[in-house]
Coordinates of C-alpha atoms in Angstrom, one line a residue:
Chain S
X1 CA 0.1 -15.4 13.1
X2 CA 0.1 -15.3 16.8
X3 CA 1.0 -12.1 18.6
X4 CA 4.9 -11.7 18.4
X5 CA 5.0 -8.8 19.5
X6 CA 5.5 -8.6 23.8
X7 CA 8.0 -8.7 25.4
X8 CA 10.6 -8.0 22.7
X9 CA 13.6 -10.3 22.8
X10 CA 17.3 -9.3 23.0
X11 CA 17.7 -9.8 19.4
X12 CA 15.2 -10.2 16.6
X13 CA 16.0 -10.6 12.7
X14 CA 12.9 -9.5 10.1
X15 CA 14.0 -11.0 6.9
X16 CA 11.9 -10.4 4.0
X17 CA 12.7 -9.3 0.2
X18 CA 12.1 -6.0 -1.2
X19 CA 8.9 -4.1 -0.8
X20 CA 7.7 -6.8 1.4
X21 CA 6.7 -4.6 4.2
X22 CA 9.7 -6.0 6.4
X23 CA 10.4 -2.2 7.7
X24 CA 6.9 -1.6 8.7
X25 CA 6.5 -5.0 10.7
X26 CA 9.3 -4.6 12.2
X27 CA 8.6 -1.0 13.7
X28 CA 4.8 -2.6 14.5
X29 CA 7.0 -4.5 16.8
X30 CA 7.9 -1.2 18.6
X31 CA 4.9 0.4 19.1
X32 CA 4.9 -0.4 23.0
X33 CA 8.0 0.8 23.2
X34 CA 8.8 3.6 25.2
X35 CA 12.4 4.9 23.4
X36 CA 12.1 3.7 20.2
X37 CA 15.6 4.3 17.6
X38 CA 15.7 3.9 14.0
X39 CA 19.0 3.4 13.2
X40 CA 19.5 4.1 9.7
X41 CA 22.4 2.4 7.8
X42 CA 21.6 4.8 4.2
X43 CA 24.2 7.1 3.5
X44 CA 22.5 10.8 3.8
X45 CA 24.0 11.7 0.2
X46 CA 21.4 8.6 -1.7
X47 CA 18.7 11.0 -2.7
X48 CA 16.0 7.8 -2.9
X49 CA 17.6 7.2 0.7
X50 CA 16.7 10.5 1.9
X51 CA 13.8 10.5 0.4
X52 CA 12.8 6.9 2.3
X53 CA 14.5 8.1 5.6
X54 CA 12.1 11.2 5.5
X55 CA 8.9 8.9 4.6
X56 CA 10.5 6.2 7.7
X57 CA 10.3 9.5 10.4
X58 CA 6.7 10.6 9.1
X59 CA 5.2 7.3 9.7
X60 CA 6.7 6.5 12.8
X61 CA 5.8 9.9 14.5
X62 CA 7.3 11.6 17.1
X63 CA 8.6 9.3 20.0
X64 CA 11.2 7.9 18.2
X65 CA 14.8 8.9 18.0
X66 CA 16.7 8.5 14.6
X67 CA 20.4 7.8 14.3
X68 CA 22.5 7.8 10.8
X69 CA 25.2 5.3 10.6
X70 CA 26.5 3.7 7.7
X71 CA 29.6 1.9 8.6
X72 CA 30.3 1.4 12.7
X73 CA 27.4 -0.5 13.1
X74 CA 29.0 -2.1 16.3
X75 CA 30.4 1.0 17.9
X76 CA 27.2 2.4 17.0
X77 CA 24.9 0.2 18.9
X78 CA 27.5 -0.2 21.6
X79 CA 26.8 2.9 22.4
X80 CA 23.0 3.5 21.9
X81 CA 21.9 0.2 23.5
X82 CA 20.3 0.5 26.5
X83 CA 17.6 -1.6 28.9
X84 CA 15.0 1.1 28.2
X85 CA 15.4 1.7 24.4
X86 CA 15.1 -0.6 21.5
X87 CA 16.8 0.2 18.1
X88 CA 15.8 -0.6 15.2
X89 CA 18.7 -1.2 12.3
X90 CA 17.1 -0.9 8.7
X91 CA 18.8 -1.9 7.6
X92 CA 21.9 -4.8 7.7
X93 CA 21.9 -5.7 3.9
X94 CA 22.7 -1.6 3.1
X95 CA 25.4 -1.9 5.4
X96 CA 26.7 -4.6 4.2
X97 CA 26.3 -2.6 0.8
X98 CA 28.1 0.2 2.2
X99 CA 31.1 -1.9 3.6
X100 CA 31.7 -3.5 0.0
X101 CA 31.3 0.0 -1.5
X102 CA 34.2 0.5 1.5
X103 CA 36.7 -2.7 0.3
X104 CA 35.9 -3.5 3.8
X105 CA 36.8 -7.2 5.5
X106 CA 33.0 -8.1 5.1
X107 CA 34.5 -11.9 6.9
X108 CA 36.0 -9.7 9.7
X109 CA 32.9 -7.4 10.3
X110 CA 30.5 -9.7 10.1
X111 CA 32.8 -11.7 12.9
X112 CA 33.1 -8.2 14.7
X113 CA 28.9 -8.1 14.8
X114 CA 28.3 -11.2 15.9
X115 CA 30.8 -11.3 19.1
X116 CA 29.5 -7.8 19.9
X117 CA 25.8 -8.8 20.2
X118 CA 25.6 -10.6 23.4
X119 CA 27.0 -7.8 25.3
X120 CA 24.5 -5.5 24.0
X121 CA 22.8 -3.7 27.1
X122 CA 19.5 -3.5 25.2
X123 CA 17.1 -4.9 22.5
X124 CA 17.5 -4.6 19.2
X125 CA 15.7 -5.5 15.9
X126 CA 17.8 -6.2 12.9
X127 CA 16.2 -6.1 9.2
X128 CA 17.5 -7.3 6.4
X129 CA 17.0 -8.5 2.7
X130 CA 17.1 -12.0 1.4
X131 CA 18.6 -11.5 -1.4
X132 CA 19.3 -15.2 -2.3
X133 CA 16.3 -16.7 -3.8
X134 CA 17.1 -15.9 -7.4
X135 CA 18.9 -16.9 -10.9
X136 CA 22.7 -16.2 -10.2
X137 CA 23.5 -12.7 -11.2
X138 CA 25.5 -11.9 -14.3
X139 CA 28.5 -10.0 -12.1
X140 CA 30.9 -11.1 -9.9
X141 CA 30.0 -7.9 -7.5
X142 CA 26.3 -9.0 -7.2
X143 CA 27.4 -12.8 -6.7
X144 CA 29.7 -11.9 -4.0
X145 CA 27.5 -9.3 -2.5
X146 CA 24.6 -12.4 -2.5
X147 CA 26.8 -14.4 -0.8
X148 CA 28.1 -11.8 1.6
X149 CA 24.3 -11.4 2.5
X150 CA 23.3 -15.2 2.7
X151 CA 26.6 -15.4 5.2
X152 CA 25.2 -12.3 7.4
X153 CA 21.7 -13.5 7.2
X154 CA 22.7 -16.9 8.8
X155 CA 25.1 -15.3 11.4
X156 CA 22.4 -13.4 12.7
X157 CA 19.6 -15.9 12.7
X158 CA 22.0 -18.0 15.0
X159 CA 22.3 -15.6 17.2
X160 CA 18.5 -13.7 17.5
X161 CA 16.2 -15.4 20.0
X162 CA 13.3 -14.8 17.4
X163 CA 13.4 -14.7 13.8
X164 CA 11.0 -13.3 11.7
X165 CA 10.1 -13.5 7.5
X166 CA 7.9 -11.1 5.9
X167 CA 6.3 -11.8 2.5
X168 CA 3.6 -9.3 1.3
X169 CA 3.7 -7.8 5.0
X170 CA 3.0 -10.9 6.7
X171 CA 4.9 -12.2 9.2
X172 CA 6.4 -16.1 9.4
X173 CA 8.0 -16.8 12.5
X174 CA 11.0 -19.1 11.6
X175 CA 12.5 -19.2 15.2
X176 CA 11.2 -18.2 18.5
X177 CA 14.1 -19.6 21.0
X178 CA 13.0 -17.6 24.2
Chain X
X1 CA -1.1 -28.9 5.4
X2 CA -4.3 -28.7 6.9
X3 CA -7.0 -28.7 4.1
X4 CA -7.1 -25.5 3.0
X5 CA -10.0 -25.7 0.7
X6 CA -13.3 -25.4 2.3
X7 CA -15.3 -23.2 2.3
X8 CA -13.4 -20.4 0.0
X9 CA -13.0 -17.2 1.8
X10 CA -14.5 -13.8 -0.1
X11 CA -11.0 -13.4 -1.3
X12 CA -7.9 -15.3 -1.4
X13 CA -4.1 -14.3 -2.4
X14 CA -1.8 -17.4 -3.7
X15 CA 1.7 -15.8 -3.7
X16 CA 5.0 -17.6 -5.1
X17 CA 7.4 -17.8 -7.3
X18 CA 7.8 -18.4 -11.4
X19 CA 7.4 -22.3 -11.8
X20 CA 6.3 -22.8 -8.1
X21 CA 3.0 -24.2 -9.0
X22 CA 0.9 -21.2 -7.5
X23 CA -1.7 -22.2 -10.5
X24 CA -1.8 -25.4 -10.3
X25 CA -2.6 -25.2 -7.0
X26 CA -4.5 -22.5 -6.8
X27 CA -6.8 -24.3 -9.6
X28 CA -6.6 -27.1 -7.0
X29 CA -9.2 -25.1 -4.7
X30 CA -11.7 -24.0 -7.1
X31 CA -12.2 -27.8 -7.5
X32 CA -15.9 -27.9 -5.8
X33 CA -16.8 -25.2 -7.1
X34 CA -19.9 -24.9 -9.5
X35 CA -19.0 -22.0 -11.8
X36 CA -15.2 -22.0 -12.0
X37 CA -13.9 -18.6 -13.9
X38 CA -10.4 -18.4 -15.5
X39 CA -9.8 -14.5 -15.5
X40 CA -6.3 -14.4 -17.4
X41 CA -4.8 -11.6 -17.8
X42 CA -2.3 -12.6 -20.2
X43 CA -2.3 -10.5 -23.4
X44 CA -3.8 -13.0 -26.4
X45 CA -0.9 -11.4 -29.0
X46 CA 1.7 -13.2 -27.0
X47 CA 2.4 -16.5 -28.0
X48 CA 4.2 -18.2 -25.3
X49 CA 1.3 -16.9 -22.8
X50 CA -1.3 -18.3 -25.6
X51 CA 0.0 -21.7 -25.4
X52 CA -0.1 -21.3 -21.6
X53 CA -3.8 -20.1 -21.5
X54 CA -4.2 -23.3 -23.8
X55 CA -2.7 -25.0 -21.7
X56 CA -4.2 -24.1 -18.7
X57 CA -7.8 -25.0 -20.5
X58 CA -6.5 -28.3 -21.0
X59 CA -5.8 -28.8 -17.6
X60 CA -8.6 -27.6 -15.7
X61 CA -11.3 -29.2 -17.7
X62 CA -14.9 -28.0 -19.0
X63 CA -16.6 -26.6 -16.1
X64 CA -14.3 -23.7 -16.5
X65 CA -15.4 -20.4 -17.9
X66 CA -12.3 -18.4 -19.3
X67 CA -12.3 -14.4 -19.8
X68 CA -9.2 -12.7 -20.8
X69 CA -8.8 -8.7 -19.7
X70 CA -5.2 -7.5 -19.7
X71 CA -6.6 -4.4 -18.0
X72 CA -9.6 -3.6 -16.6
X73 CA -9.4 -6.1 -13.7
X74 CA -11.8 -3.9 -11.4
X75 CA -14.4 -4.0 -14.5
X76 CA -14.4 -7.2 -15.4
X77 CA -14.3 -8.2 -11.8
X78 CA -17.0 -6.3 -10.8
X79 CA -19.1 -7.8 -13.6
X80 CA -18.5 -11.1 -13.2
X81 CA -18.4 -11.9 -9.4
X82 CA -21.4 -13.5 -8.3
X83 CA -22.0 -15.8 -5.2
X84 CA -22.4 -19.3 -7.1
X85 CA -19.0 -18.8 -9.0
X86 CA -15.7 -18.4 -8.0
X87 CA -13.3 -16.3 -10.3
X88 CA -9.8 -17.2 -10.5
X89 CA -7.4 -14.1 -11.3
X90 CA -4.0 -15.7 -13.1
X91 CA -1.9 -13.5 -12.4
X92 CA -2.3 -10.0 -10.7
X93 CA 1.8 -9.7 -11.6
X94 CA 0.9 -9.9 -15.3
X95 CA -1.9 -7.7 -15.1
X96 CA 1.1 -5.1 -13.2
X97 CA 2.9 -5.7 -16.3
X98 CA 0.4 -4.8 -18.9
X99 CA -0.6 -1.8 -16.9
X100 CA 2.9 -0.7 -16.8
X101 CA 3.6 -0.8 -20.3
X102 CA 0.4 1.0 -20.9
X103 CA 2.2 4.0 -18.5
X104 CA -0.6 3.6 -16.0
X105 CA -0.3 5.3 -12.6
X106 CA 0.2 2.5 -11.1
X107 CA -0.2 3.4 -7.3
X108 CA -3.7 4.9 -8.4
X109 CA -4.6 1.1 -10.2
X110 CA -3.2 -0.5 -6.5
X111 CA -5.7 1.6 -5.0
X112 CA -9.1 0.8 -6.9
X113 CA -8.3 -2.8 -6.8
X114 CA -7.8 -2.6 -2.9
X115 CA -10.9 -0.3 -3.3
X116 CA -13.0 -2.5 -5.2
X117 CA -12.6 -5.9 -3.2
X118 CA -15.0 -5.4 -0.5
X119 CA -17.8 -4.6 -3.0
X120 CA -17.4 -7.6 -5.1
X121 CA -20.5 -10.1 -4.7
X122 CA -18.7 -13.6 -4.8
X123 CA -15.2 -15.4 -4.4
X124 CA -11.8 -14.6 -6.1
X125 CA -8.6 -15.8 -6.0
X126 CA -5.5 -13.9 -6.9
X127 CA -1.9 -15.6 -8.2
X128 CA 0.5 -13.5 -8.2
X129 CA 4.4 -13.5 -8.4
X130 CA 7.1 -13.1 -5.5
X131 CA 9.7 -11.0 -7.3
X132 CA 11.6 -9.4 -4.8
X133 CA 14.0 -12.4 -3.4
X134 CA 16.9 -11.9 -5.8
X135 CA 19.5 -9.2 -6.5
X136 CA 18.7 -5.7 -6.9
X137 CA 18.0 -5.6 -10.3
X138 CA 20.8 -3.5 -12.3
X139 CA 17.7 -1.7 -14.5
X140 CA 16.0 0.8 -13.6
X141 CA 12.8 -0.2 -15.0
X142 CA 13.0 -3.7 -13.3
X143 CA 13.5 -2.1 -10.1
X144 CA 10.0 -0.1 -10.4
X145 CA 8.0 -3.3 -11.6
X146 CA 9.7 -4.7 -8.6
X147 CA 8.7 -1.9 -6.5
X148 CA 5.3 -2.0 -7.5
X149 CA 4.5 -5.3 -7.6
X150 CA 5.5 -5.4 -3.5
X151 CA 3.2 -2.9 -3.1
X152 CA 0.1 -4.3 -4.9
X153 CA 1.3 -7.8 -3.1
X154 CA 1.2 -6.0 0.5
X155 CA -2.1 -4.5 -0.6
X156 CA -4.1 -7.9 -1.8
X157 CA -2.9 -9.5 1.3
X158 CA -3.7 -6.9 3.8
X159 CA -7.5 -7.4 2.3
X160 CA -7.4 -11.4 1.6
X161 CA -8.7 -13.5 4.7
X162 CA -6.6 -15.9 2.8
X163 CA -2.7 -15.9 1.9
X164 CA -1.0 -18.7 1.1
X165 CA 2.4 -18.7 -0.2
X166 CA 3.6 -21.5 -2.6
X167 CA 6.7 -23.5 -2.6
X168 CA 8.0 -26.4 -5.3
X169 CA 4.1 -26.9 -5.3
X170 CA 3.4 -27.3 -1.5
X171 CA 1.4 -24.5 0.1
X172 CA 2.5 -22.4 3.5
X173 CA -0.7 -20.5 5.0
X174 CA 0.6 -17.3 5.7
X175 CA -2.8 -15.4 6.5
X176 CA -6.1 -17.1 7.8
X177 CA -8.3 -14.4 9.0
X178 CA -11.9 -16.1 8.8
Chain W
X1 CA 11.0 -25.8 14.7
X2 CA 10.3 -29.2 16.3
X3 CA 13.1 -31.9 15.9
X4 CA 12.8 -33.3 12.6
X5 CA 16.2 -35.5 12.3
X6 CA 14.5 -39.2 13.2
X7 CA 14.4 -41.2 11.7
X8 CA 14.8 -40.1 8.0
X9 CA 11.9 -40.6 5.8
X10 CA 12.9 -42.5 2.4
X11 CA 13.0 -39.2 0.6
X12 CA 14.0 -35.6 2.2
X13 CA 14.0 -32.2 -0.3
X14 CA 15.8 -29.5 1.4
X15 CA 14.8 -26.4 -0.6
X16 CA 16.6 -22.3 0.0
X17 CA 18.4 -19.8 -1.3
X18 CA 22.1 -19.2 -2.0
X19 CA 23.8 -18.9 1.1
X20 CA 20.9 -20.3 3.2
X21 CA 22.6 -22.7 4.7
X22 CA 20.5 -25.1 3.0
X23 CA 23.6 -27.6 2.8
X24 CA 24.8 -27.6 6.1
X25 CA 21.3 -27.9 7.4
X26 CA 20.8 -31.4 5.2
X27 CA 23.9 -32.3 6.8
X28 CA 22.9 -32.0 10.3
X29 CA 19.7 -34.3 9.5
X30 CA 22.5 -37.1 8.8
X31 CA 24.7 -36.6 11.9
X32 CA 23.5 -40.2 13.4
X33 CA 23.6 -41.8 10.4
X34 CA 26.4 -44.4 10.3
X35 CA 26.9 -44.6 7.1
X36 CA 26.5 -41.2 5.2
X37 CA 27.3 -40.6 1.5
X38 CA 27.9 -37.2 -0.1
X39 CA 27.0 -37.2 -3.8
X40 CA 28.6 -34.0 -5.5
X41 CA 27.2 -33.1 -8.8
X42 CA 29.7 -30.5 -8.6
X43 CA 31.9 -30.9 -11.9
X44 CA 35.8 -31.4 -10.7
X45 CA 37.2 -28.7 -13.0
X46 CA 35.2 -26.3 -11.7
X47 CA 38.0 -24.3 -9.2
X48 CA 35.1 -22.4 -7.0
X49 CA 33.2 -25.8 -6.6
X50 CA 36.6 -28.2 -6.0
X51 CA 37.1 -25.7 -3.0
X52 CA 33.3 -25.7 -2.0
X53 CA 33.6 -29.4 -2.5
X54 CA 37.0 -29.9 -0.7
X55 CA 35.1 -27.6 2.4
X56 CA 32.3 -29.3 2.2
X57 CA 34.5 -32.7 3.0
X58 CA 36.4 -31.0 6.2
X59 CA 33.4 -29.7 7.4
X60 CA 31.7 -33.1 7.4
X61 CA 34.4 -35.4 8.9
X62 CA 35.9 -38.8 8.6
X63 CA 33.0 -40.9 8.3
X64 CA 31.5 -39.5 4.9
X65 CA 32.4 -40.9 1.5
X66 CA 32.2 -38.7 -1.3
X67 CA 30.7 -39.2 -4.5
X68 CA 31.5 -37.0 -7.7
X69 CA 29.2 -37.6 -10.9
X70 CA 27.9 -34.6 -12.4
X71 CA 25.2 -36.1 -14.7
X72 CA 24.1 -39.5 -14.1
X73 CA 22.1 -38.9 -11.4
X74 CA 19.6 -41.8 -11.6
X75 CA 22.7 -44.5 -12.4
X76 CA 24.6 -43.3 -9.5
X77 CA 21.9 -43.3 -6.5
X78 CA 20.4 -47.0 -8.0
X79 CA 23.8 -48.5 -7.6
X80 CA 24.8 -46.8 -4.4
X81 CA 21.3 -46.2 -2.2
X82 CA 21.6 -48.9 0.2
X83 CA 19.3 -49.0 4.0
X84 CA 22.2 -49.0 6.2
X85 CA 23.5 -45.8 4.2
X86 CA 21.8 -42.4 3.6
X87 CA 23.0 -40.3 0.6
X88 CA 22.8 -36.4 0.5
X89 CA 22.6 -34.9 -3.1
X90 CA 24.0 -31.4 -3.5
X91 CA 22.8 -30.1 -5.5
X92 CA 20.2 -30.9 -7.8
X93 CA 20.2 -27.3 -9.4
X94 CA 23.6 -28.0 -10.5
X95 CA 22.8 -31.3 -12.0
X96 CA 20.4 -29.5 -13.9
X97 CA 22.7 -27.0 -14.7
X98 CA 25.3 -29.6 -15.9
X99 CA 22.8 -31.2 -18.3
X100 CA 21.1 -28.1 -19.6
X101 CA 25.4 -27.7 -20.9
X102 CA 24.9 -30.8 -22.3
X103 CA 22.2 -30.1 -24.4
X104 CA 19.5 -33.1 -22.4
X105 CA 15.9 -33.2 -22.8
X106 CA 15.8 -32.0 -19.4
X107 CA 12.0 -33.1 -19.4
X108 CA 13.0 -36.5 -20.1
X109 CA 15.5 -36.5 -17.3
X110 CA 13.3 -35.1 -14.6
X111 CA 11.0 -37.7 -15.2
X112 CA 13.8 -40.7 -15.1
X113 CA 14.4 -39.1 -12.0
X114 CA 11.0 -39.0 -10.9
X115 CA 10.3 -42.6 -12.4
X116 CA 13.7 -43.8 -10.1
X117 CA 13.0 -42.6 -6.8
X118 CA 10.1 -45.4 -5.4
X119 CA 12.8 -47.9 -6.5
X120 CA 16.1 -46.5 -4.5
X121 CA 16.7 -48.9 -1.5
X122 CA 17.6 -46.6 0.9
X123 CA 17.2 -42.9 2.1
X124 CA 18.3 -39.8 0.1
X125 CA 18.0 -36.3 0.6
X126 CA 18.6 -33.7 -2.1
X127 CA 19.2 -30.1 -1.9
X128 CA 18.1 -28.2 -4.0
X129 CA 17.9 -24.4 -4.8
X130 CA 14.9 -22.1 -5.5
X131 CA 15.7 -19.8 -8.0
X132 CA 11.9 -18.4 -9.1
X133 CA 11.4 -15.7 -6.2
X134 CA 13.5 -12.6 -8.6
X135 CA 12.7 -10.3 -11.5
X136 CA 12.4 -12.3 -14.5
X137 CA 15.7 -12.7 -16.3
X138 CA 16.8 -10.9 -19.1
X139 CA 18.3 -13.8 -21.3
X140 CA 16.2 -16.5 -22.5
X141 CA 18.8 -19.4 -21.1
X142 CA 18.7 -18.4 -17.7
X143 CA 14.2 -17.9 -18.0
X144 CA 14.9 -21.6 -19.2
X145 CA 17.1 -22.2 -16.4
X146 CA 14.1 -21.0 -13.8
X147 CA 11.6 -22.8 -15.2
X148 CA 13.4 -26.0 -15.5
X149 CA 14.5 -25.9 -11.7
X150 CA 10.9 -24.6 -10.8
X151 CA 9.7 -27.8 -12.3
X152 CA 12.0 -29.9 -10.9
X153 CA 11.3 -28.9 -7.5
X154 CA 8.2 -29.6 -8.1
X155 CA 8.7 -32.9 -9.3
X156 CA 10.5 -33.7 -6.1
X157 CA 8.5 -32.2 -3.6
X158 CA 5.3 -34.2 -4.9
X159 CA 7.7 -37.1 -4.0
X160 CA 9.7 -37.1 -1.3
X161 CA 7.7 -37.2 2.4
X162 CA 9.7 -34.6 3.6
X163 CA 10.3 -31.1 2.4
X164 CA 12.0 -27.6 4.1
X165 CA 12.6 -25.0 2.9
X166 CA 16.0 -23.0 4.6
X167 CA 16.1 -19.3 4.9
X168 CA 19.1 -17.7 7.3
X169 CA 19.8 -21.2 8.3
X170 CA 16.5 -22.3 9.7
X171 CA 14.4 -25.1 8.6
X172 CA 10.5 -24.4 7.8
X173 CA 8.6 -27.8 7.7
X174 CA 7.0 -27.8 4.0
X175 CA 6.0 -31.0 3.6
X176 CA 5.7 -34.5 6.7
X177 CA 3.8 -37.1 4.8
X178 CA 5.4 -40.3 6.7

């Protein structure tokens, strides 16, 4: 409840479930920001995507910058990183989604995220779905896909100097290692 | 795990999860209280959730007043608030439900609640239900309610003072705004 | 976010999601511990849980034992709780899981459970998984799955002195009655 929001961090994680208002906190955390970059991991053909991506760019307004990516997250931000910019990936569970969809090495990628982050030459805010707080799914997709998620989740909290949850737009600070 | 209870805010959100003991403990703070209302929202044709209202009389003893509306929360709240009682909403998820299956418009419902809560002349507490912590549900009804009930979660807890989120019985103050 | 490893209160409940790390976590609270026990309730012809099991062991090192007993709970810790060991349960939700197959009043056992713990002479932790935060299941077992767990966490939480809940990995103090 205190004010999380100057100076940003290298790395921050906003976890938070669906409709929690994870997205919106974590662009409140960007308001100060001079460059500000969504970084959108939807694939433009997901009309309901679109659709959000659209309602995303009206409600942050006109300073920021929005890049579609859903796969190379890490060439991606290697590239777009920089001192004076913060990006904002919303988010990692629908890439994750995407690199399933992809019979992608999810092991191998999430390995290839986390080694890439600390030479990131700017800040970036990561959101992302918990996804693990229910009955176990019927299907073996869904239970792998939790998993795949949880995994991810933890990866990144270990390496973000600030962690955030959101529940019913509030934020929880879980870890504030600055 | 500071003591939460006095004095009750104007209004109060108690968020968590099915079997998490939001009621219970949300009873827990209307225990000073005069004039304690009940407002369920259950419907009374469903058994299980008549044998929970029973229940729930049991429990919390005869100073309790309880009024069951399945729909017209804004009415029935507007009626019965009053500065010497306190009026205990159980649950806002439920009422979601009912107004869903009556084809409501739901965002239009969201909004007179949220519209409503400033006028209302004493204290209420809201329950309501965390449901968007698990797998994306596979139908596509599901996914609305889920949808919806985020929204209406964001929007009681943008207007509580208080917001508390509940855990295996044990409270987490997310919001204290007095 | 404090250190909360020392010393370990009688009773510990380490609460989160699939793939939280909720595990690993109630392992580290027992890394000074000379003498610590891992209780699987994990069932041994259960393929997915014999490798979970058999990681769990590498992971953890030469100075664990390992316990296997996938129902009697109560019998198990009272002959092996001892104050110059600690025990780590994992998992209670499988426990229940295993005795919901095998028809138990599960009432009766979380209350054995309950009934057992002021008596154990020496300090356990369980972990345990919270399963309410999703859309409500379709099929009536797995709604009696939720609300059994949700109960039993309950049951727990009121008695251990300690209780976190683990999202991405990182603790969130619950619950520090010692």
């Amino acid at each position: 409840m205190a004010d999380h929001h100057h100076p940003l961090p290298p790395l921050t994680l906003v976890l938070g479930g669906a409709r929690s208002g994870k997205s919106t906190y974590a662009e409140s955390l960007l308001t100060d920001v001079a460059q500000p970059v969504y970084l959108a991991t939807a694939r433009a053909g997901d009309g309901e995507m679109v659709d959000r991506i659209r309602l995303h760019r009206e409600r942050r307004g006109a300073a920021w910058t929005t890049i579609e990516e859903p796969l190379d997250l890490v060439g991606t931000l290697s590239r777009h990183a920089h001192p004076d910019k913060a990006i904002l990936v919303d988010c990692l569970t629908l890439w994750l989604s995407n690199l399933m969809l992809e019979n992608a090495d999810i092991g191998q990628e999430i390995d290839r995220l986390a080694q890439a982050l600390p030479g990131l030459k700017g800040p970036v805010l990561f959101v992302a779905n918990e996804v693990g707080l229910g009955i176990v799914p019927d299907n073996a997709m869904a239970r792998a896909f939790r998993d795949h998620a949880g995994r991810l989740n933890q990866s990144l909290a270990a390496r973000c100097q600030r962690v955030v949850f959101v529940a019913a737009g509030l934020p929880l600070l879980l870890k504030d290692s600055r």
